[in-house]
CSV table of C-alpha atoms in Angstrom, one decimal:
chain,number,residue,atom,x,y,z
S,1,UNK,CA,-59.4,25.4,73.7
S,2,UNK,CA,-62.6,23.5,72.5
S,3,UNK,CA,-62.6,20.4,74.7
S,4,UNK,CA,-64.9,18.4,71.9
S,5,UNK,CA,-62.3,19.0,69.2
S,6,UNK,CA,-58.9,17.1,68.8
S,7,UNK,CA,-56.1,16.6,66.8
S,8,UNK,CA,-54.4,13.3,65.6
S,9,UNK,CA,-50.8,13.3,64.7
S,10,UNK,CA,-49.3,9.5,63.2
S,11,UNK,CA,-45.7,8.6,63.3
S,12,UNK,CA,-44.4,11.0,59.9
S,13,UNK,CA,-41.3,10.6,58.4
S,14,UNK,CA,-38.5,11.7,56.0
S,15,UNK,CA,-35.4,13.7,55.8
S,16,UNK,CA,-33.9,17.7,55.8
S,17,UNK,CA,-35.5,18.1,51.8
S,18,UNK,CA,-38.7,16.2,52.2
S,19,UNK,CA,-40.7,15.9,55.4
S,20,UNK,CA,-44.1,14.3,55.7
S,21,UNK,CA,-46.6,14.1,58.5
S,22,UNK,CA,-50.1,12.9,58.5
S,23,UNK,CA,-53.1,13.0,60.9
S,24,UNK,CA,-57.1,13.9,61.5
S,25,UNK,CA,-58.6,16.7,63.2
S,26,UNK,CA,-61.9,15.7,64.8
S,27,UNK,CA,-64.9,17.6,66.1
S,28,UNK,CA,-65.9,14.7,68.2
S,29,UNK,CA,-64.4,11.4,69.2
S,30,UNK,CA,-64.9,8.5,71.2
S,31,UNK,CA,-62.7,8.6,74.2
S,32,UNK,CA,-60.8,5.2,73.1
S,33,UNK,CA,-58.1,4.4,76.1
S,34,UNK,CA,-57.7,0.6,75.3
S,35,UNK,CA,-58.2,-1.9,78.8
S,36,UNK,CA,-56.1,-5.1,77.8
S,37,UNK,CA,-59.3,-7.7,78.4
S,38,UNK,CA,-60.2,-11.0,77.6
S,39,UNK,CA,-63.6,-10.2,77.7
S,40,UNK,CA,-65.3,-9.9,74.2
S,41,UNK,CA,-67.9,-7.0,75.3
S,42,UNK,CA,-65.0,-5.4,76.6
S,43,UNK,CA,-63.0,-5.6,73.0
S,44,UNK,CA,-66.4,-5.3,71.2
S,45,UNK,CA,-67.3,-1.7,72.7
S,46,UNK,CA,-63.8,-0.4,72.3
S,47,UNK,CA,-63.5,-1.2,68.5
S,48,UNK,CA,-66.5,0.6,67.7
S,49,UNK,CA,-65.6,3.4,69.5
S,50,UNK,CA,-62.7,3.5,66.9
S,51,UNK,CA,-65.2,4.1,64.8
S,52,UNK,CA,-67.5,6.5,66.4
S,53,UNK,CA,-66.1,9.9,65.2
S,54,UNK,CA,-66.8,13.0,63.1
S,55,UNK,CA,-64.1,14.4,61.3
S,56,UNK,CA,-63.9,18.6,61.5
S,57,UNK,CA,-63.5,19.3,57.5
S,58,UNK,CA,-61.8,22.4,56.0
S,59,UNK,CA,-60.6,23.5,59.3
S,60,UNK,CA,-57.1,25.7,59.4
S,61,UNK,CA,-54.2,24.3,60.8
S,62,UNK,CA,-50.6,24.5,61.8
S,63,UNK,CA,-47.8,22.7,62.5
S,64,UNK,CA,-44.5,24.0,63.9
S,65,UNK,CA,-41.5,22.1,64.0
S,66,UNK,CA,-38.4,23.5,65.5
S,67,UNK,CA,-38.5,27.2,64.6
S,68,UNK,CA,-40.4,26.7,61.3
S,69,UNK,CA,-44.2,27.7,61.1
S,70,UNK,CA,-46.2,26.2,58.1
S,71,UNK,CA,-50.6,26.4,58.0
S,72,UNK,CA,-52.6,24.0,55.6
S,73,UNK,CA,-55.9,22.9,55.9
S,74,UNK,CA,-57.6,19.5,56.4
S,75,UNK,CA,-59.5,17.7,53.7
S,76,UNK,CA,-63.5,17.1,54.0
S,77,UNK,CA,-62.7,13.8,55.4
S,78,UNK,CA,-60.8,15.5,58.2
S,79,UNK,CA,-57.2,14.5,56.8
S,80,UNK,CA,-54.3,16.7,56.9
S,81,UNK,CA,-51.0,16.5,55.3
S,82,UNK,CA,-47.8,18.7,56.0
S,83,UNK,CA,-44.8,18.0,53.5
S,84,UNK,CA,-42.2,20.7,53.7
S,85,UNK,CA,-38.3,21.2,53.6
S,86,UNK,CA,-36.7,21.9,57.1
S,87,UNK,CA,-34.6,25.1,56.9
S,88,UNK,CA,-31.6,23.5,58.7
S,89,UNK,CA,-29.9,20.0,58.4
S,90,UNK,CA,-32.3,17.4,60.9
S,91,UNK,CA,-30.4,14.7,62.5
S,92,UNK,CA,-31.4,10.9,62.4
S,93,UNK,CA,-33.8,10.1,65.1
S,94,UNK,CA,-37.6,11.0,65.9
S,95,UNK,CA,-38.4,14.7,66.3
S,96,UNK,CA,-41.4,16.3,67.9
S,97,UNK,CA,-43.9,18.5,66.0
S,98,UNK,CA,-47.0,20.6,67.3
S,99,UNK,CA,-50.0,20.3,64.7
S,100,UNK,CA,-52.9,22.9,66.4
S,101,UNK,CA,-56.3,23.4,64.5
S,102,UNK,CA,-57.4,26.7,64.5
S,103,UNK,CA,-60.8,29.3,64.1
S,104,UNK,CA,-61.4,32.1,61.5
S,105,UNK,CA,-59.7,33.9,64.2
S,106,UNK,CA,-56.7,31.9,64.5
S,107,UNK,CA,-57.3,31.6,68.0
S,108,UNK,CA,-56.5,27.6,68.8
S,109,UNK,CA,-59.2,25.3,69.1
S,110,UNK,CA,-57.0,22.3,69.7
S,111,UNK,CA,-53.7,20.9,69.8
S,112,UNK,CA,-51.8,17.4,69.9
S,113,UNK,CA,-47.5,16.8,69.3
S,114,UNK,CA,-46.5,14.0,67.4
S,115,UNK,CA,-43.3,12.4,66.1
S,116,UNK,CA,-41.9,12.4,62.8
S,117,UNK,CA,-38.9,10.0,62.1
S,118,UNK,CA,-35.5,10.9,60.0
S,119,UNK,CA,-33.6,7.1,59.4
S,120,UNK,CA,-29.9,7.0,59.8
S,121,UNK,CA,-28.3,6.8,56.3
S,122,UNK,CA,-28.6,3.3,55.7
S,123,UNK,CA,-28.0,0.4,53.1
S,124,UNK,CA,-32.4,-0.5,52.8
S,125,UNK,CA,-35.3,0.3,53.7
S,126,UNK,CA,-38.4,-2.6,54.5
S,127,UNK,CA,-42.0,-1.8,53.4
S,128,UNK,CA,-44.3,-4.4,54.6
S,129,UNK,CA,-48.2,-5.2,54.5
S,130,UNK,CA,-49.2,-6.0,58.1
S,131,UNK,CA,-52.6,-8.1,58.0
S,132,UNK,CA,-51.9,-11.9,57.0
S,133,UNK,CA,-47.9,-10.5,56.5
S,134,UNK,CA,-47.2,-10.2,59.5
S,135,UNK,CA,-50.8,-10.1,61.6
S,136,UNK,CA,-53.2,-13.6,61.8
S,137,UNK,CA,-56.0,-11.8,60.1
S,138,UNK,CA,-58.0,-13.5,57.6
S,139,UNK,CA,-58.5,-10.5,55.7
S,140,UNK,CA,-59.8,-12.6,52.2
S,141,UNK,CA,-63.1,-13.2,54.2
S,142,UNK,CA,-64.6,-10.7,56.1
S,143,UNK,CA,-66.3,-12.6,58.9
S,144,UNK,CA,-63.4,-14.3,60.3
S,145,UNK,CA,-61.4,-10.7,59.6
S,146,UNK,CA,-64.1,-9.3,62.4
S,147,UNK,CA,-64.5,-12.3,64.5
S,148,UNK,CA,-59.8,-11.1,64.8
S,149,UNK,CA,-61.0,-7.4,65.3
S,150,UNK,CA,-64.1,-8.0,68.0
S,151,UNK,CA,-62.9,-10.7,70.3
S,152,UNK,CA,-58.8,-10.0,70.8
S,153,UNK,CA,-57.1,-6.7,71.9
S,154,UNK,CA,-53.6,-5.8,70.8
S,155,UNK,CA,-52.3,-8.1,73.4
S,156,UNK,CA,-54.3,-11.0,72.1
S,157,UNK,CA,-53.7,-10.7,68.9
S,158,UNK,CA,-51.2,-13.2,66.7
S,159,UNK,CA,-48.6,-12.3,64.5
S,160,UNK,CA,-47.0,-15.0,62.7
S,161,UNK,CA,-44.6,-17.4,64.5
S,162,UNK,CA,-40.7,-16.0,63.8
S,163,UNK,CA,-42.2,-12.9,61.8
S,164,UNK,CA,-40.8,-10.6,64.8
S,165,UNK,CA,-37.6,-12.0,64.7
S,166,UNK,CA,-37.1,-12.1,60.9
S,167,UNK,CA,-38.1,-8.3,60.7
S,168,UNK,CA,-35.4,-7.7,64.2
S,169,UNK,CA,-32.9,-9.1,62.3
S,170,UNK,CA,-33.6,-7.1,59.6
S,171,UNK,CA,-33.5,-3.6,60.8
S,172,UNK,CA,-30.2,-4.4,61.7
S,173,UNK,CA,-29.1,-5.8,58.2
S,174,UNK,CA,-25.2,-4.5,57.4
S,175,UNK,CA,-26.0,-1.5,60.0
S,176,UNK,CA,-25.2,-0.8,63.9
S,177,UNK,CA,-27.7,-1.1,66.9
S,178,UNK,CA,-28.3,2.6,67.1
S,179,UNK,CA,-28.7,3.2,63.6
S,180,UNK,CA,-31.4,0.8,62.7
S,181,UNK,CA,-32.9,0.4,59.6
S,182,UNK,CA,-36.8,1.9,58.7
S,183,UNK,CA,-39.3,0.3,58.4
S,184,UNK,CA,-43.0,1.6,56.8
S,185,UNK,CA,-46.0,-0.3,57.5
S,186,UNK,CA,-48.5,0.0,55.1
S,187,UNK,CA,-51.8,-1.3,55.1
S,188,UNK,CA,-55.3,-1.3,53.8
S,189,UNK,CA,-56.9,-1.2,57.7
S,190,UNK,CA,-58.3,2.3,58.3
S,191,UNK,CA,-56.5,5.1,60.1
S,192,UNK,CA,-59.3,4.4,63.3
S,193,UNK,CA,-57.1,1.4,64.0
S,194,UNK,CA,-54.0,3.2,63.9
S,195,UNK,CA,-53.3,3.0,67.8
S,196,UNK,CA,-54.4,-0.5,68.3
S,197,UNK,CA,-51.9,-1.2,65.3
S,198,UNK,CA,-48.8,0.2,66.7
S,199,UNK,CA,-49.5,-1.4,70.0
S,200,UNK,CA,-50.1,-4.7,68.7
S,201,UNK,CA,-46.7,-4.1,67.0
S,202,UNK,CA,-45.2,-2.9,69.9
S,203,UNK,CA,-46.8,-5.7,72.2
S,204,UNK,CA,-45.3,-8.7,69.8
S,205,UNK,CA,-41.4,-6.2,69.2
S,206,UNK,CA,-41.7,-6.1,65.8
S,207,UNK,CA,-39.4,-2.8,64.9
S,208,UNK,CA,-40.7,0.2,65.0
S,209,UNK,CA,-41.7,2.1,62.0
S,210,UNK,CA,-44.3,4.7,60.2
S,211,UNK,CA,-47.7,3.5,59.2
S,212,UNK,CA,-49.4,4.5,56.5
S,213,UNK,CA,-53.0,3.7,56.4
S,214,UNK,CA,-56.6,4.0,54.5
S,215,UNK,CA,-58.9,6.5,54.8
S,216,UNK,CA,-61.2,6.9,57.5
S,217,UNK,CA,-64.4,4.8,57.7
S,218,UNK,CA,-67.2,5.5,60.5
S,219,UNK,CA,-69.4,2.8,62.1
S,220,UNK,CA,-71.7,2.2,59.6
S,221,UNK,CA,-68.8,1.3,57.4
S,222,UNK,CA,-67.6,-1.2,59.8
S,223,UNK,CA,-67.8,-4.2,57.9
S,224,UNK,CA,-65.9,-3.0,54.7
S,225,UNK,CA,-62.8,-2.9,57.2
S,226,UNK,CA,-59.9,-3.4,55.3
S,227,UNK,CA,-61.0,-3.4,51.9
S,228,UNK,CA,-59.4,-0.7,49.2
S,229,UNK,CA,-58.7,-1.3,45.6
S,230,UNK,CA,-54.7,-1.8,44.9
S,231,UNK,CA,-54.7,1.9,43.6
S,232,UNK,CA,-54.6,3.4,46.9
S,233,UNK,CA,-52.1,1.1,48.2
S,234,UNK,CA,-49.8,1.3,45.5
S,235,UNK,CA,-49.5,5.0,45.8
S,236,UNK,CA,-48.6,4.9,49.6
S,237,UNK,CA,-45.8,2.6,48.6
S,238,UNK,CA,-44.5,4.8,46.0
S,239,UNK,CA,-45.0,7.6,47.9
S,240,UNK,CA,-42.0,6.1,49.9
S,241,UNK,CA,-39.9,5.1,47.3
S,242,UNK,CA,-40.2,8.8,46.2
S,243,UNK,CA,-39.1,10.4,49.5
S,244,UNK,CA,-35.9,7.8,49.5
S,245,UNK,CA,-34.6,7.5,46.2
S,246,UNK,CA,-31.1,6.6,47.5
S,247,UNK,CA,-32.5,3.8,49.0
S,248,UNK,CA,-32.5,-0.2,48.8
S,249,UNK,CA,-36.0,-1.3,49.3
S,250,UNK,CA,-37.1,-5.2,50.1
S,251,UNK,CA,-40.6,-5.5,50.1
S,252,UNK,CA,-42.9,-8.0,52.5
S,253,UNK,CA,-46.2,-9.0,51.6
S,254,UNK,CA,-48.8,-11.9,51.3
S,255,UNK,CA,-51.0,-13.2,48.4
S,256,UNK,CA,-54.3,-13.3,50.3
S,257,UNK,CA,-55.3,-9.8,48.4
S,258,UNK,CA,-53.2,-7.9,45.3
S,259,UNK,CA,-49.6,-7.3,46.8
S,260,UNK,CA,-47.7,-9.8,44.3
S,261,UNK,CA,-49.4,-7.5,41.6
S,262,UNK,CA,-48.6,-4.2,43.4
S,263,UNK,CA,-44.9,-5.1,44.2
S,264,UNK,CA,-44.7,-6.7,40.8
S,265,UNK,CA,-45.7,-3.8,39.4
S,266,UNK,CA,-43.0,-1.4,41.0
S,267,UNK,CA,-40.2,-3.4,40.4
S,268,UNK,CA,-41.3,-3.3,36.9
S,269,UNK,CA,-40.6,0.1,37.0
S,270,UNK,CA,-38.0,0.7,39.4
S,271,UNK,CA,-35.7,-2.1,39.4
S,272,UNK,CA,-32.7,-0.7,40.9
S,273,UNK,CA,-34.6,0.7,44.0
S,274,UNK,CA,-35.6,-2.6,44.8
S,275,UNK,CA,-33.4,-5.6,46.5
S,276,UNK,CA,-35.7,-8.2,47.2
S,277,UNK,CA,-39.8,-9.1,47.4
S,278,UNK,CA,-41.1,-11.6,50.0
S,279,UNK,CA,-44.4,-12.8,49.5
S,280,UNK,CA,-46.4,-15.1,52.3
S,281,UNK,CA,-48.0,-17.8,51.1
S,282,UNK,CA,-51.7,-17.2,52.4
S,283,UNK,CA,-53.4,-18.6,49.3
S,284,UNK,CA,-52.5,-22.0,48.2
S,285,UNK,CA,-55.0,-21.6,45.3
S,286,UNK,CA,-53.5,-18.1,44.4
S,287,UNK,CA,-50.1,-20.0,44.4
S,288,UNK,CA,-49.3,-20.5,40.9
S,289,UNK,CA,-50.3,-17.0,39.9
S,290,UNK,CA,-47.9,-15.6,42.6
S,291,UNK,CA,-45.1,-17.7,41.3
S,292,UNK,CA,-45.5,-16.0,37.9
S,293,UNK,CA,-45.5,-12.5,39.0
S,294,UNK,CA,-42.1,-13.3,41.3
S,295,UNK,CA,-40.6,-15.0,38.3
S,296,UNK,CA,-41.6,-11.3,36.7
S,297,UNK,CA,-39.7,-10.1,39.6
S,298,UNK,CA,-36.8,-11.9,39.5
S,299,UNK,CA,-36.3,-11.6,36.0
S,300,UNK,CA,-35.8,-7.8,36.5
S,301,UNK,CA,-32.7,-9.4,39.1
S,302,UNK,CA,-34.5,-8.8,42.2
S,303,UNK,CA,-34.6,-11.4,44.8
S,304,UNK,CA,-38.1,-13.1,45.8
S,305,UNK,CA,-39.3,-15.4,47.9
S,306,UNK,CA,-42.4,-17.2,48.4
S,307,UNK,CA,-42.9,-18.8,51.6
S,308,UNK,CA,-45.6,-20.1,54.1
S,309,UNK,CA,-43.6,-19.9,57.4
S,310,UNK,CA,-41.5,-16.8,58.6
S,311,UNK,CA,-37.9,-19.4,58.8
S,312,UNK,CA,-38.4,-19.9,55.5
S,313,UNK,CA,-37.9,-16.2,54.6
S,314,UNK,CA,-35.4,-15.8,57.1
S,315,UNK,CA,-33.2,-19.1,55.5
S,316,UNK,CA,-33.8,-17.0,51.9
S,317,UNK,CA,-32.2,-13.6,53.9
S,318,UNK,CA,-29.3,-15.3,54.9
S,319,UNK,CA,-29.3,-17.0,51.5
S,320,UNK,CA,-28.7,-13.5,50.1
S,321,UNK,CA,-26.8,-11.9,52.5
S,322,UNK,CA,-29.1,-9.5,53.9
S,323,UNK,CA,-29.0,-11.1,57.4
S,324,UNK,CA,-25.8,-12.9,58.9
């Protein structure tokens, strides 16, 4: 084992004909093990060591998952992707998978496990945004988007008021406790922020779920956190909708940046996959604009909704029948 190089597996998911799992393999990183502080310093030096990394390009990897075997290689950024067809049925639930990075020799130079998660056969799907969706983030102006970063920690920072209990509600929507339904988290915040994301989640019980993230930015890039053009997003999303194509999807997002436009978009195409869009009312000035795309929407006969505070969206999901 090379001590200075590691692996980074994120939460993949899928089902027995199309699994997906994502992650970084890097020749040097930042130890990052988060202390819950109120001090700003403290928060300060811990999100740039997010950023403080060199990815390891080209390298060979593999993954093994049960008692399959399957070698790619990562991307000059780092990246990796595995998408293959298990050999046997998969049950619902998270599953393990090794991902190791290897030498022209094959001989392992690293190795992490990771989880990839198979949803119980459900009635929908949710895709959300997560900053100023369901995260306090100010993402339309990039000062008060760092001032969130630097001074709070995953346990200081805000979600919106009843957004955790709207999204609860909804992963049980027409299913049973232990068959919840999935949830995919997709944002334009880099993959560096990937564990303070699912902890922050985790910290506030919002459901759990896969996160699907940009690409990589180092230090020096620091203050163009969070910023992507609407391409990038759009083909996560769809990415999604393509691995579940027996699937009801209801869409969350806000109208600080270009989801009303993205979401729009998809339902333009794919009307039947789609049972609802819910759009948070971030930009009063941007309202109008939003009320015209969801009229769009609706006129395809899916169900929107824009609203400022999380019980207005919840009063709409009762409205509709998705929650009781």
């Amino acid at each position: 084992m090379n001590k200075s190089v590691s692996v980074k597996i994120y939460h993949g998911y899928g089902h027995k004909h199309n699994l997906v799992v994502y992650g970084h393999v890097f020749k040097r990183r930042a130890k990052t093990s988060q202390i819950y502080s109120n001090n700003i310093l403290v928060n300060i030096i811990h999100l740039l060591k997010l950023f403080i990394l060199k990815p390891y390009p080209l390298v060979n990897i593999r993954l093994q998952f049960f008692d399959q075997t399957i070698y790619n290689k990562t991307e000059k950024d780092g990246f990796f992707k595995f998408e293959w067809e298990a050999l046997h049925d998969v049950e619902a639930g998270w599953h393990f998978v090794k991902v190791e990075a290897l030498d022209e020799n094959n001989q392992v130079l690293a190795a992490n496990e990771g989880k990839v998660y198979v949803p119980h056969i459900t009635q929908y799907a949710f895709i959300s945004d997560i900053d100023d969706t369901v995260m306090i983030s100010h993402s339309a102006t990039i000062g008060r988007r760092l001032r969130e970063l630097f001074i709070k920690n995953p346990h200081t920072r805000k979600t919106f008021p009843d957004a955790a209990s709207h999204y609860q509600q909804l992963a049980l929507s027409h299913t049973e406790k232990n068959q919840p339904n999935p949830f995919f988290y997709v944002s334009s915040s880099e993959w560096n922020l990937y564990d303070y994301l699912v902890e922050t989640f985790h910290f506030n019980k919002l459901p759990d779920g896969a996160f699907l993230l940009n690409t990589l930015k180092r230090w020096s890039d620091l203050i163009k956190t969070g910023k992507t053009g609407h391409e990038g997003k759009l083909l996560r999303v769809m990415r999604i909708l393509d691995a579940f194509p027996n699937q009801k999807f209801i869409f969350f997002g806000d109208n600080s940046q270009q989801d009303p436009f993205i979401y729009a978009s998809i339902v333009e195409k794919y009307p039947k996959n789609i049972e609802a869009v819910y759009i948070r009312n971030i930009r009063p000035e941007k309202e109008n604009e939003t009320r015209e795309l969801l009229q769009k929407v609706e006129a395809k006969n899916v169900c929107a909704c824009l609203f400022k505070n999380s019980n207005e969206a919840i009063e709409h999901s009762k409205k509709i029948g998705l929650i009781q």
